[in-house]
Coordinates of C-alpha atoms and ligand atoms in Angstrom, one line a residue:
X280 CA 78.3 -31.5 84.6
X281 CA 75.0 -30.5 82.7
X282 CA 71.5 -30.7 84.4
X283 CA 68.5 -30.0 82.6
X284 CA 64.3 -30.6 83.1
X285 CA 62.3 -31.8 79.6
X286 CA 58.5 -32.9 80.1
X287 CA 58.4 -35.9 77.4
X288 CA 57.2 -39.0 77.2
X289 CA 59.8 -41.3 78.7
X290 CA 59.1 -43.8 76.0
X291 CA 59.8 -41.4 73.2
X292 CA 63.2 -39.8 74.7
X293 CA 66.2 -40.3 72.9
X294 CA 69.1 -40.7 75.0
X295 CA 72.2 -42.9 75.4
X296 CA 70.4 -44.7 78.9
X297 CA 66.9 -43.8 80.2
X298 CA 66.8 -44.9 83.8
X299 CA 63.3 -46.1 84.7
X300 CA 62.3 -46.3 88.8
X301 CA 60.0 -49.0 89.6
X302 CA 58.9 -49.4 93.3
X303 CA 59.2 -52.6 94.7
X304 CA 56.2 -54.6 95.3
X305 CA 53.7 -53.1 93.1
X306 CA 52.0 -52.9 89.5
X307 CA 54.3 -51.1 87.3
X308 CA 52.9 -47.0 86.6
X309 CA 51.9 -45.8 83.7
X310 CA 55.3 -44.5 82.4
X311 CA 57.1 -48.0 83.3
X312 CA 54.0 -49.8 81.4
X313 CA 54.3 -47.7 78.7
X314 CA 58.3 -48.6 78.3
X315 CA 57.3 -52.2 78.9
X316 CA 55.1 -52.5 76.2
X317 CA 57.7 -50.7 73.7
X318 CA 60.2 -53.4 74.9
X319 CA 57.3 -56.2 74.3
X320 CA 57.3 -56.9 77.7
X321 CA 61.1 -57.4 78.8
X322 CA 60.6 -55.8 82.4
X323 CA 58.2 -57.7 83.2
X324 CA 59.9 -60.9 82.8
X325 CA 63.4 -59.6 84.1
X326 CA 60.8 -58.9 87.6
X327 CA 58.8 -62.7 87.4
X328 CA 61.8 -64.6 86.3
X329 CA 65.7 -62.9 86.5
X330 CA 65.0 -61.9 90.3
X331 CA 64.6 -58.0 90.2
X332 CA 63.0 -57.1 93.1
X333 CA 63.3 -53.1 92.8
X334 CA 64.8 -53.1 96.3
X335 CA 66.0 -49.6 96.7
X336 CA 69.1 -48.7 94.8
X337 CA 69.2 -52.5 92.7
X338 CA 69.8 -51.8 89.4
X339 CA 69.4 -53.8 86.1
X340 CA 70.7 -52.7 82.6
X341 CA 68.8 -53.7 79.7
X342 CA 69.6 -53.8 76.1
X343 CA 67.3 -52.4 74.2
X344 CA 68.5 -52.4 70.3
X345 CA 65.5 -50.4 68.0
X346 CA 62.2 -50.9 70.6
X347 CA 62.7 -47.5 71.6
X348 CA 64.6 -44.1 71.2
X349 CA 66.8 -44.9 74.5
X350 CA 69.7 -46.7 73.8
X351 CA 69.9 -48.4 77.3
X352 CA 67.1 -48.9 80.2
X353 CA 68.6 -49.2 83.4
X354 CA 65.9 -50.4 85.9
X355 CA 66.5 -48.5 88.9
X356 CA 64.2 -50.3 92.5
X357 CA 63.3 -47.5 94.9
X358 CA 62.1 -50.1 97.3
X359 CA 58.7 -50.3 99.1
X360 CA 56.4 -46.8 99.0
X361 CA 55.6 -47.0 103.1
X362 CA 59.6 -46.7 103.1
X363 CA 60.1 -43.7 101.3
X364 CA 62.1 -40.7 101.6
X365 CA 64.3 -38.4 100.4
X366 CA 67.3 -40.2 101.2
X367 CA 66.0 -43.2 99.4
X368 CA 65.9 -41.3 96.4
X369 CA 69.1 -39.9 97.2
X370 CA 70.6 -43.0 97.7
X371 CA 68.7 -44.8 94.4
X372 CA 70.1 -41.7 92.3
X373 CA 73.7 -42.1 93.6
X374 CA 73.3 -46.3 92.3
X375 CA 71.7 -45.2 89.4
X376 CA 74.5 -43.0 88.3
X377 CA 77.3 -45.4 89.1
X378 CA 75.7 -48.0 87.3
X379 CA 75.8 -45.5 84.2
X380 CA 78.9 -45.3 84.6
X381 CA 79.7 -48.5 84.5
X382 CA 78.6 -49.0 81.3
X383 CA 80.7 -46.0 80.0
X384 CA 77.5 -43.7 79.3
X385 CA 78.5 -39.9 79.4
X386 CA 75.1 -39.0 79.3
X387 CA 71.5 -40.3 80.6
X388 CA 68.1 -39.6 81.6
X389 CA 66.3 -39.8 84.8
X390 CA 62.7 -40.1 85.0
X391 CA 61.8 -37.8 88.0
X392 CA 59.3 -40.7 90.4
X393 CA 56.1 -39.5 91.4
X394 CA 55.6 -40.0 95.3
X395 CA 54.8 -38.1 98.3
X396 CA 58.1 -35.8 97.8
X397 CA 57.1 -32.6 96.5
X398 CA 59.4 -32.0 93.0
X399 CA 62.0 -29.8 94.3
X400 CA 62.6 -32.3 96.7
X401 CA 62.5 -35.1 94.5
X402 CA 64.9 -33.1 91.5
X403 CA 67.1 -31.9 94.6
X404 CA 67.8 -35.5 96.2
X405 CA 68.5 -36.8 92.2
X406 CA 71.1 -34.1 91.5
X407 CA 72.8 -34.6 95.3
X408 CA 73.0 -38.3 94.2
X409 CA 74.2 -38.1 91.3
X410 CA 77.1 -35.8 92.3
X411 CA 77.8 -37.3 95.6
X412 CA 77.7 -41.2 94.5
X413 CA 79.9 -40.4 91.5
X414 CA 82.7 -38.5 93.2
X415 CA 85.6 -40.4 92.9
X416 CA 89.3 -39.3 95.1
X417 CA 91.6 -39.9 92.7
X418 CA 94.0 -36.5 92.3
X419 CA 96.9 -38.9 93.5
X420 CA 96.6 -41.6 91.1
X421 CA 98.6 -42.2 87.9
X422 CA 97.4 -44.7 86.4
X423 CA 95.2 -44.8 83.2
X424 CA 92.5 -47.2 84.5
X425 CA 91.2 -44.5 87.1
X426 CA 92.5 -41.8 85.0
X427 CA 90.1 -43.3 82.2
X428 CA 86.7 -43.7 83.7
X429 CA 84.2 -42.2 82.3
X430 CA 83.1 -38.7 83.2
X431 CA 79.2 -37.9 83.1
X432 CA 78.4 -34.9 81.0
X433 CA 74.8 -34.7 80.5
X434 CA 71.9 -35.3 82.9
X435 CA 68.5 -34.9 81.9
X436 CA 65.9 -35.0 84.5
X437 CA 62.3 -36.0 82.8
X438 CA 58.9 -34.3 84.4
X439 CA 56.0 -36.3 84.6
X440 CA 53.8 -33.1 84.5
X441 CA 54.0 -29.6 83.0
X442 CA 53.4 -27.8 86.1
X443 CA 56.7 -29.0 87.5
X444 CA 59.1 -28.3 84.9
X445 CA 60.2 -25.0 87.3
X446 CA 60.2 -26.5 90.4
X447 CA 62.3 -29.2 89.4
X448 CA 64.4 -26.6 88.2
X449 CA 64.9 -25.0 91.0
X450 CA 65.5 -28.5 93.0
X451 CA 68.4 -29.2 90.6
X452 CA 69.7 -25.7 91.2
X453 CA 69.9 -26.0 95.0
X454 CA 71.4 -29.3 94.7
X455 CA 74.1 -28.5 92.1
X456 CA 75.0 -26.3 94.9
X457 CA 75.0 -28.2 97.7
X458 CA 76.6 -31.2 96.4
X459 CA 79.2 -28.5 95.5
X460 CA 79.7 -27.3 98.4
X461 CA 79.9 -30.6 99.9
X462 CA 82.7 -31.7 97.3
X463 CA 84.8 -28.8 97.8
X464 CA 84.9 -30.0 101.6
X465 CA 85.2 -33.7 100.9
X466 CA 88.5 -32.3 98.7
X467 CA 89.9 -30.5 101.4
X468 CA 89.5 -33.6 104.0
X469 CA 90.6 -36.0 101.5
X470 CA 94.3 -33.7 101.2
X471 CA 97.0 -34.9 102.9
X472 CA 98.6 -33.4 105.5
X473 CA 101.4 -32.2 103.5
X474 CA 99.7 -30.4 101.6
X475 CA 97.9 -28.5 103.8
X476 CA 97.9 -26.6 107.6
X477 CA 96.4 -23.7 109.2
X478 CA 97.6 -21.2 106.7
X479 CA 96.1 -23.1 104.3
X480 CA 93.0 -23.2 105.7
X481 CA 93.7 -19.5 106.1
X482 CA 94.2 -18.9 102.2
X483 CA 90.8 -21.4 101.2
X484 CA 88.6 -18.8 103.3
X485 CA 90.7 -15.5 101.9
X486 CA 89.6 -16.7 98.2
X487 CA 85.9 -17.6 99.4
X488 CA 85.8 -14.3 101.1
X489 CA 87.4 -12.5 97.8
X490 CA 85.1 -14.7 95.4
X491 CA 81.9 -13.6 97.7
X492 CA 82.2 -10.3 98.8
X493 CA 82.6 -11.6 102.0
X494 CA 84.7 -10.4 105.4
X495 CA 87.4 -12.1 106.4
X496 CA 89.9 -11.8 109.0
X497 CA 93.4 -14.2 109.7
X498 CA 94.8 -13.9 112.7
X499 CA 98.5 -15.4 113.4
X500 CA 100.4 -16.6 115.9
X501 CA 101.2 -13.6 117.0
X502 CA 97.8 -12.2 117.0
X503 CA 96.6 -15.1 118.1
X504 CA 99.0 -14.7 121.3
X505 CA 97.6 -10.9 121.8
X506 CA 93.9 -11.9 121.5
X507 CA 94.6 -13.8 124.6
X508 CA 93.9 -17.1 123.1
X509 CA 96.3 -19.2 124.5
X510 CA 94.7 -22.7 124.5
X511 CA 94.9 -22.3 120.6
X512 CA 98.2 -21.0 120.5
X513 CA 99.5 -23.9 123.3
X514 CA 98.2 -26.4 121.1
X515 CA 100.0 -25.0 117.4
X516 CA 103.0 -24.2 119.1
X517 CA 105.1 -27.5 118.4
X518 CA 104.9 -27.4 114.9
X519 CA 106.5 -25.3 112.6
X520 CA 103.2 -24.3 110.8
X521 CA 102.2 -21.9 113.3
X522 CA 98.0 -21.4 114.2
X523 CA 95.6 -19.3 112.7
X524 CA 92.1 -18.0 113.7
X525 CA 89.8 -17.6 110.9
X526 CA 86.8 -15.6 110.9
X527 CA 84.5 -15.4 107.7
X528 CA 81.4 -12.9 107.8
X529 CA 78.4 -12.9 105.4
X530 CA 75.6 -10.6 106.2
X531 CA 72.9 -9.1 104.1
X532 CA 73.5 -5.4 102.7
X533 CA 72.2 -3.3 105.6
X534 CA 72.9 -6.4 108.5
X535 CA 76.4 -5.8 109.4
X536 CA 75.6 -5.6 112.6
X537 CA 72.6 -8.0 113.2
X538 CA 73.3 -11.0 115.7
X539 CA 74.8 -13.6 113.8
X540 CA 74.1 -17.5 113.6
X541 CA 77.8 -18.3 114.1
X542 CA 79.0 -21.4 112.7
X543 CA 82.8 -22.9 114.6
X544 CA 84.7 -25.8 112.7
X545 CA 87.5 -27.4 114.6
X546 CA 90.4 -27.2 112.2
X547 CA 93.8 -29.8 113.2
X548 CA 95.2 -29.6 110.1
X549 CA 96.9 -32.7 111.3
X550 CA 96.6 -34.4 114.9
X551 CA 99.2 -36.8 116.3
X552 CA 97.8 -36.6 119.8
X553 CA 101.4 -34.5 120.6
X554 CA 103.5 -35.7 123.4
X555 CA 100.4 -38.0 124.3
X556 CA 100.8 -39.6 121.6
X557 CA 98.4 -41.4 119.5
X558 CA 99.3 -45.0 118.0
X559 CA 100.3 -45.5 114.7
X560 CA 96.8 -46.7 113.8
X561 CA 94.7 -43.8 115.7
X562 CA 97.0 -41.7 113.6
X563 CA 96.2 -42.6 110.4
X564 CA 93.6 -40.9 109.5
X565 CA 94.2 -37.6 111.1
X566 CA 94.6 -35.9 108.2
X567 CA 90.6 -35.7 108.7
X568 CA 90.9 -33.5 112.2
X569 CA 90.1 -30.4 110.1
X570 CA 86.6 -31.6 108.7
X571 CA 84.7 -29.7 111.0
X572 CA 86.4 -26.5 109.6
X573 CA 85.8 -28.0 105.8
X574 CA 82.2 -27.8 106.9
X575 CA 81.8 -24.4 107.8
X576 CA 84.2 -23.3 104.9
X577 CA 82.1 -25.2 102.5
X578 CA 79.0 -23.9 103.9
X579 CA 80.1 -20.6 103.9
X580 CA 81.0 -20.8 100.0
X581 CA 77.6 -21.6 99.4
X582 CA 75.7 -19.3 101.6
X583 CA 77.4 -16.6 99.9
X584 CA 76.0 -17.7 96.4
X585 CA 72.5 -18.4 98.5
X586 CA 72.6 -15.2 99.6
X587 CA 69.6 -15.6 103.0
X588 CA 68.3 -12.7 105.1
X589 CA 70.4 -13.9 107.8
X590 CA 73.7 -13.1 109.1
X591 CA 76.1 -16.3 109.3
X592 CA 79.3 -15.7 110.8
X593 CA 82.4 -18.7 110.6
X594 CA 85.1 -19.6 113.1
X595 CA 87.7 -21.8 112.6
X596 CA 91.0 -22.5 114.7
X597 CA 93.2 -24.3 113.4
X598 CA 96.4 -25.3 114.2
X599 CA 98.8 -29.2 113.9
X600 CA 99.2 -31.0 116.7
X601 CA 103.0 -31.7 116.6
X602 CA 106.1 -32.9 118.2
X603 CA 108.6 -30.7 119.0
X604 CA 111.0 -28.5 121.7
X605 CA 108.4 -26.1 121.6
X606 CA 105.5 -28.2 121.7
X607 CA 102.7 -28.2 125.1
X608 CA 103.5 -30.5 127.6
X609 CA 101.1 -33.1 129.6
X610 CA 100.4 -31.0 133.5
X611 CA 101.2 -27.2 131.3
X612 CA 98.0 -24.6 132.0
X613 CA 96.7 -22.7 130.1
X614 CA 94.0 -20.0 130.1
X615 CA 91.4 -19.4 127.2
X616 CA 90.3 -16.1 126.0
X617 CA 87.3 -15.8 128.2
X618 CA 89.7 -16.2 131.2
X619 CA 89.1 -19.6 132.6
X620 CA 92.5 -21.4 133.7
X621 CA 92.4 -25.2 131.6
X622 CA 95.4 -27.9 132.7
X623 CA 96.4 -29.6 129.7
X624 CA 96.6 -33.3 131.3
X625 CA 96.1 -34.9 127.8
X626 CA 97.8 -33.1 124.6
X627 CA 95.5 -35.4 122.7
X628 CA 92.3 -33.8 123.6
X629 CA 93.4 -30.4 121.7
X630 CA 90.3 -29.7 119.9
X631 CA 88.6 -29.0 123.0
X632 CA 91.3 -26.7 123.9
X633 CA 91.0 -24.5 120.4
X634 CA 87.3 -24.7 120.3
X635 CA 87.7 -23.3 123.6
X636 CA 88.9 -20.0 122.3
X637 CA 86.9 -20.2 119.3
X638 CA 83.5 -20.2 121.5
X639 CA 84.7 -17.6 124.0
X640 CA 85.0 -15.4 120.7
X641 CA 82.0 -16.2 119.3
X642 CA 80.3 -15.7 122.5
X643 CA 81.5 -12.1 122.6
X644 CA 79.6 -11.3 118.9
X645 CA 76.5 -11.4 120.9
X646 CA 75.0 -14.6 118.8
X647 CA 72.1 -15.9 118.0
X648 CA 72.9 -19.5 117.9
X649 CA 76.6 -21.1 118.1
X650 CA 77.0 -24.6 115.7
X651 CA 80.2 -26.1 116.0
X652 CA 81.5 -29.0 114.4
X653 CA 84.4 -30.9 115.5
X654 CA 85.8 -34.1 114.7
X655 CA 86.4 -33.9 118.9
X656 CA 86.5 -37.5 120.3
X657 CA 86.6 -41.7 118.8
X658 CA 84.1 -42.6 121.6
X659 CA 81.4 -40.7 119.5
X660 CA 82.2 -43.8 116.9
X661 CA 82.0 -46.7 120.4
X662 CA 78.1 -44.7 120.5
X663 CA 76.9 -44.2 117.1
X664 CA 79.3 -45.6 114.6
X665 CA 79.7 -44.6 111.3
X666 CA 76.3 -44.0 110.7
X667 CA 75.4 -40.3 112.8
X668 CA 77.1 -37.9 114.1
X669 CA 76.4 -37.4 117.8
X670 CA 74.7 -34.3 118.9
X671 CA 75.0 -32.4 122.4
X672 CA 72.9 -28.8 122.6
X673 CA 72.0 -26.7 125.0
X674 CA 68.8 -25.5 123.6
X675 CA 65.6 -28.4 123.1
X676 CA 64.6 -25.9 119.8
X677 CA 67.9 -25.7 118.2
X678 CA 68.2 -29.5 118.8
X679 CA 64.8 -30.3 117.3
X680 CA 66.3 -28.2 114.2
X681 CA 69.2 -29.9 113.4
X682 CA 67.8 -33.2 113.9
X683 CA 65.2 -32.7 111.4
X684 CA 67.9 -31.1 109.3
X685 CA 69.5 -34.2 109.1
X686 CA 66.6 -36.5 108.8
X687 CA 66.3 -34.0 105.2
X688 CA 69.7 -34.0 104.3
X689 CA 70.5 -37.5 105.2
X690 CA 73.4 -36.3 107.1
X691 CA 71.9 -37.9 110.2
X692 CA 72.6 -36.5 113.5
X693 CA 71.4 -38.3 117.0
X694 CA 70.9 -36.5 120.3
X695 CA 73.1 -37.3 123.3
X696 CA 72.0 -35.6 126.9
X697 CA 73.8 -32.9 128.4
X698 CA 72.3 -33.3 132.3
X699 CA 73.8 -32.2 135.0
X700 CA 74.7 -34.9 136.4
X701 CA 77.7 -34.6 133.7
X702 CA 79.0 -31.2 134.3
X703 CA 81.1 -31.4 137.0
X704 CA 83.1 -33.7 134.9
X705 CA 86.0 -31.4 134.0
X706 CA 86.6 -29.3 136.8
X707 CA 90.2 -29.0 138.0
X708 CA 91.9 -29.8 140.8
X709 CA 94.4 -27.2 140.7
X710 CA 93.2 -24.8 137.5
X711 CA 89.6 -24.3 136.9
X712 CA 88.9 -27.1 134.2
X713 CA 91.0 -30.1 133.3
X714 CA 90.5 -31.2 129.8
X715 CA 90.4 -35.0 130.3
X716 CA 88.1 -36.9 132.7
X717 CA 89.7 -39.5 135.4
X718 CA 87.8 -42.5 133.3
X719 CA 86.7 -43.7 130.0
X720 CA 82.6 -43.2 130.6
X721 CA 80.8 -41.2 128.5
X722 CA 83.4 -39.5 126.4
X723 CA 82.0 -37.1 124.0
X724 CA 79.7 -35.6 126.5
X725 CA 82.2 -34.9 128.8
X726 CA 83.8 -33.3 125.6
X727 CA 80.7 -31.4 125.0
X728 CA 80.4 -30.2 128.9
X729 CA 83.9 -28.9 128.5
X730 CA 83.0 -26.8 125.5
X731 CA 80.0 -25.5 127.3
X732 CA 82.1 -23.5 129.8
X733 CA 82.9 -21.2 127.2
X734 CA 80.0 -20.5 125.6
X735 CA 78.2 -17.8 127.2
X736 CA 74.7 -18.2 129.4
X737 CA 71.4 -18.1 127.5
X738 CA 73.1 -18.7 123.9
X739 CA 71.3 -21.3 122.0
X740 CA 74.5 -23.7 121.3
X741 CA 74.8 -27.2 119.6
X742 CA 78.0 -29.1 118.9
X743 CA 78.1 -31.8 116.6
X744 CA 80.9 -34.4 116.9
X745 CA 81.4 -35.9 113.8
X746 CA 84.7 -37.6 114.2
X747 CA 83.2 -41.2 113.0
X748 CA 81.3 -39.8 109.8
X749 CA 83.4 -37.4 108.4
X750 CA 85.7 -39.7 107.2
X751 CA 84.6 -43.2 106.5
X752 CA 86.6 -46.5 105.7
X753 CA 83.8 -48.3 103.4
X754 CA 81.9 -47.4 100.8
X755 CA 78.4 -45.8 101.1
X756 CA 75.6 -44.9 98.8
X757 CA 76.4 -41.3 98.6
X758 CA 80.6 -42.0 99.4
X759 CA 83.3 -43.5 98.5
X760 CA 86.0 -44.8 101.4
X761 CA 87.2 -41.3 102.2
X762 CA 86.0 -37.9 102.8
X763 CA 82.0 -37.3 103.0
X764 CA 81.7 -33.9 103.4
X765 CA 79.4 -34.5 105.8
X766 CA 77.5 -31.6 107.6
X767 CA 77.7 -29.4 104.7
X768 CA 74.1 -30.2 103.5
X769 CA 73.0 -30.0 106.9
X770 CA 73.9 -26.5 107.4
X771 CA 72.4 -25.2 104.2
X772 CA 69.1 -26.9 104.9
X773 CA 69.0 -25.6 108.7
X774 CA 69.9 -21.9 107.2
X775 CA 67.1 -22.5 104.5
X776 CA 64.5 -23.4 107.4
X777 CA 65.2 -20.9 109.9
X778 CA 62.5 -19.8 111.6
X779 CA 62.9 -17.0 114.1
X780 CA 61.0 -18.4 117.5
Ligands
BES28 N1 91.0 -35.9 116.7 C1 90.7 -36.7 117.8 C2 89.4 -37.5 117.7 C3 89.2 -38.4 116.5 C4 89.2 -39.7 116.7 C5 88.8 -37.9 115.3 C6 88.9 -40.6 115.6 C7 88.6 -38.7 114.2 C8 88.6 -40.1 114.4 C9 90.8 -35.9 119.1 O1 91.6 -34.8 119.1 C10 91.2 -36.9 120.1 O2 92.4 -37.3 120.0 N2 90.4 -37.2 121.1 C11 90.8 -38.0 122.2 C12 90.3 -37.5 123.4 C13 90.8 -38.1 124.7 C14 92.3 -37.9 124.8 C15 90.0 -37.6 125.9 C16 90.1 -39.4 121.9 O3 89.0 -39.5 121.4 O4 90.8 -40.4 122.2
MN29 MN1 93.6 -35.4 119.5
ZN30 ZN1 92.0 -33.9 117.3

C-alpha cells in the first residue's frame, strides 16, 4: 500500500473518496465549510436532519456526482475535542478505511485534522489505522467473496499547512513500519499450530537476523539440556518438536558490548496444559501461547530497520506443551539455569517454567532493563478483560514508561502490585519454588512473583501478561476476531522514548 502527503485544498482534490473529519458538537472548520458549500450544503443537513452526530469513528458516505473533484465524501465523526487522542484518531482512521472499503474504493484521501496532536502524531495514528483496521485473516479461505474484497492501493494524506508536509511524512513513515511490524506478528499468532513450533520460531528470527545484519543464536534440545536449562527442556520434552532458545541481538556499530535492554517473549508454540490437561474449550485458542515471542520477533524486525542508539537484545523459549511417554509429569522437579530447584505440580503453568530459564539468561548479560511478554495466565482476563494487558514491574520508573507507552500506542497496559505480602506465594515445600499456588487468589501476580526469582537483584524488570489481549474473540477498531499483534507498538514507542535516568 501507497502513502503519500499533498498540501491542497480539500475541496479541489480529485480522488475516488475524500474523507472529511468533523468533530462532534461543533461548527464545521473552514475546510468542512468549504466542502459544504461545494455540495450546496448537503452536510449540513445530513448533521440537522439524517442523525450524524460525528461520534468518533461514525461514518456517512455521500454521493457527490459533479459538485466537486472527489468522487465520494465519506463523513468521518472524531467525537467531542475535550475527548481527544491519539487513539481516537487511530480508531476514526481504522472506520474510515473500512468504510472505503466497503464501497469498493482502492484509493482515497484523508484530510489530516487539526487538533492538539502534533502532525507526526496525527499522520502516524492515520497510517496505524488504516493498516491495522483493514487487516483481514484470510490465508485459509477459498472462497471468492473474501478472496474478492477490495484491496486499498493508494492513500493520500492531505496537509492543512505547508510547514507540515515533512512531518507528516515522517509520521506516515514510522507508522508504515509499526503497523508492519505489528502485522507480521498478528500473522504468526493467527498460524495454526500445524504449521508452526519452536523450530519455526527458530527459522522467523534466523531470516530477521539475516535480513538485518543482526546476531542470532538457536540453541536445541540438546544445547538447551547443556546450558542447564531444564525447566525449558522439561516442558518441550513430550512433544516431538523438540525446544529451542532463541536469542536475537541488535546493537549499534561500536555497542557490542553495551548493557542491553533485553526483551523475553514466551513462545508455546502450542499449549494443551500437558498431562494437566486443559479442557477442550481452554484449549482452543492455544495456538496464541506464542504471542509474547511474536512480540519481540516483530519488534526486533523493526528495530533493526529503526536502527536506535541503544542495544536491544531478544529471548524467546519456546517449546509445545504436549502429551506423550516422554512428556513432564505433575510432582517431577526441576531446576532452572540460575540453580533454583522448581516442582512442577501443574504441567499447565509451563510458561512460568521457560521464562524461568529465559530470565536467568538474560540476567547473566548484565541488563539494563528486562521486558517480558507472556501470554502467562487466564486470570489476567477475570482482572482486566480484553481491554489491557496487566502489568507487574519491579521498578516504579520502568513502570511509569510502559504505561505511558501504552496510553501512546493504544496498546494499553494497567499496573498490578507486586508487594510483599505476595512473595512467599511460590515457595516449596520440598524444592525451593513450586509453580502453582494452593488457591485461586490473585493469579497473575503470583505468576509474576514466580518470574521474579529469576531475575537478578537491582535489574529494572517488567512483565507484561497479555494472555486476554493478544488474541481477541470480537471485533475491535483496530482488529478483527483474531490476532492483534498487540505489544508490538508498545515496544517501539518505549525504545523511541528512552531516556537514560
Ligand atoms: N497459556 C496459558 C494461559 C492463557 C490462558 C493464555 C488464556 C491465553 C489465554 C498458561 O500456560 C496457563 O495455562 N496458565 C494457567 C496457570 C495455572 C495452571 C496456574 C491458567 O491460567 O489457568
Ligand atoms: Mn499452560
Ligand atoms: Zn501457556
Amino acid at each position: 500500500m501507497n502513502f503519500e502527503v499533498q498540501f491542497v485544498a480539500p475541496s479541489e482534490f480529485e480522488t475516488p473518496c475524500l474523507i472529511v473529519p468533523i468533530w462532534q458538537g461543533e461548527e464545521f472548520n473552514e475546510i468542512a465549510s468549504a466542502i459544504d458549500e461545494k455540495l450546496g450544503g448537503l452536510i449540513q443537513s445530513v448533521r440537522d436532519e439524517d442523525g450524524f452526530k460525528a461520534a468518533n469513528g461514525e461514518v456517512k458516505v455521500l454521493y457527490t456526482p459533479s459538485a466537486l473533484p472527489a468522487a465520494r465524501v465519506l463523513l468521518l465523526g472524531l467525537g467531542k475535542r475535550d475527548k481527544w487522542s491519539s487513539i481516537k484518531l487511530r480508531h476514526a482512521a481504522a472506520r474510515a478505511a473500512r468504510a472505503a472499503r466497503s464501497i469498493k474504493r482502492e484509493e482515497f484521501a484523508f484530510i489530516v485534522p487539526q487538533s492538539t496532536l502534533e502532525a507526526p502524531e496525527s499522520a502516524q495514528a492515520i497510517t496505524e489505522g488504516i493498516l491495522l483496521g483493514l487487516h483481514i485473516f484470510n490465508d485459509f479461505k477459498t472462497d471468492e467473496e473474501t478472496k474478492s474484497l477490495t484491496q486499498l492501493q493508494n492513500v493520500t494524506l492531505l496537509a492543512s499547512d505547508q510547514s507540515t508536509l515533512d512531518a507528516v511524512q515522517a509520521g506516515i513513515q514510522s507508522g508504515q513500519l509499526a503497523a508492519e511490524a505489528t502485522l507480521r506478528a498478528r500473522a504468526w499468532v493467527n498460524m495454526p499450530s500445524n504449521r508452526k513450533s519452536p523450530q519455526f520460531l527458530a527459522l522467523v528470527a534466523q531470516k530477521i537476523a539475516e535480513e538485518n545484519n543482526l546476531r542470532c543464536e538457536i540453541w536445541d534440545e540438546n544445547k538447551v539440556r547443556e546450558e542447564k536449562m531444564d525447566a525449558l527442556y522439561g516442558v518441550g520434552m513430550g512433544s516431538d518438536n523438540p525446544p529451542r532458545f532463541i536469542i536475537l541481538d541488535y546493537a549499534p556499530p561500536g555497542k557490542e558490548q553495551d548493557a542491553p535492554i533485553i526483551l523475553v517473549g514466551k513462545g508455546m508454540s502450542f499449549d494443551s496444559g500437558g498431562y494437566s490437561l486443559k479442557p477442550s474449550p481452554s484449549m482452543e485458542d492455544m495456538k496464541d501461547d506464542m504471542a509474547g515471542a511474536a512480540v519481540v520477533l516483530g519488534s526486533m524486525s523493526a528495530i533493526a530497520q529503526l536502527q536506535p542508539n541503544q542495544r536491544v537484545m531478544a529471548l524467546v523459549p519456546s517449546a509445545e506443551n504436549m502429551i506423550s511417554g516422554r512428556a513432564q509429569r505433575p510432582g517431577d522437579i526441576v531446576t532452572a539455569r540460575n540453580g533454583k530447584t522448581i516442582e512442577v505440580l501443574n504441567t499447565d503453568a509451563e510458561g512460568r517454567l521457560i521464562l524461568a530459564d529465559a530470565l536467568s539468561y538474560a540476567t547473566e548479560q548484565n541488563p539494563k532493563a528486562i521486558i517480558d511478554f507472556a501470554t502467562l495466565t487466564g486470570a489476567i482476563g477475570v482482572a482486566l478483560g480484553q481491554v489491557c494487558a496487566g502489568l507487574v514491574a519491579n521498578d516504579d520508573a520502568l513502570s511509569a514508561k510502559i504505561v505511558q507507552s501504552g496510553e501512546r500506542t493504544g496498546d494499553r497496559v494497567w499496573a498490578l502490585p507486586l508487594w510483599d505480602e505476595y512473595r512467599d506465594a511460590m515457595k516449596g515445600t520440598v524444592s525451593d519454588l513450586r509453580n502453582i499456588t494452593s488457591d485461586r487468589y490473585a493469579g497473575s501476580i503470583t505468576a509474576a512473583v514466580f518470574l521474579e526469582k529469576f531475575v537478578g537483584e537491582n535489574i529494572p524488570w517488567a512483565h507484561l501478561d497479555i494472555a486476554s489481549v493478544a488474541l481477541i474473540r470480537e471485533e475491535r477498531p483496530l482488529s478483527m476476531r483474531g490476532a492483534t499483534g498487540f505489544g508490538v507498538r508498545l515496544v517501539l514507542d518505549l525504545l523511541a522514548n528512552w531516556e537514560e535516568d
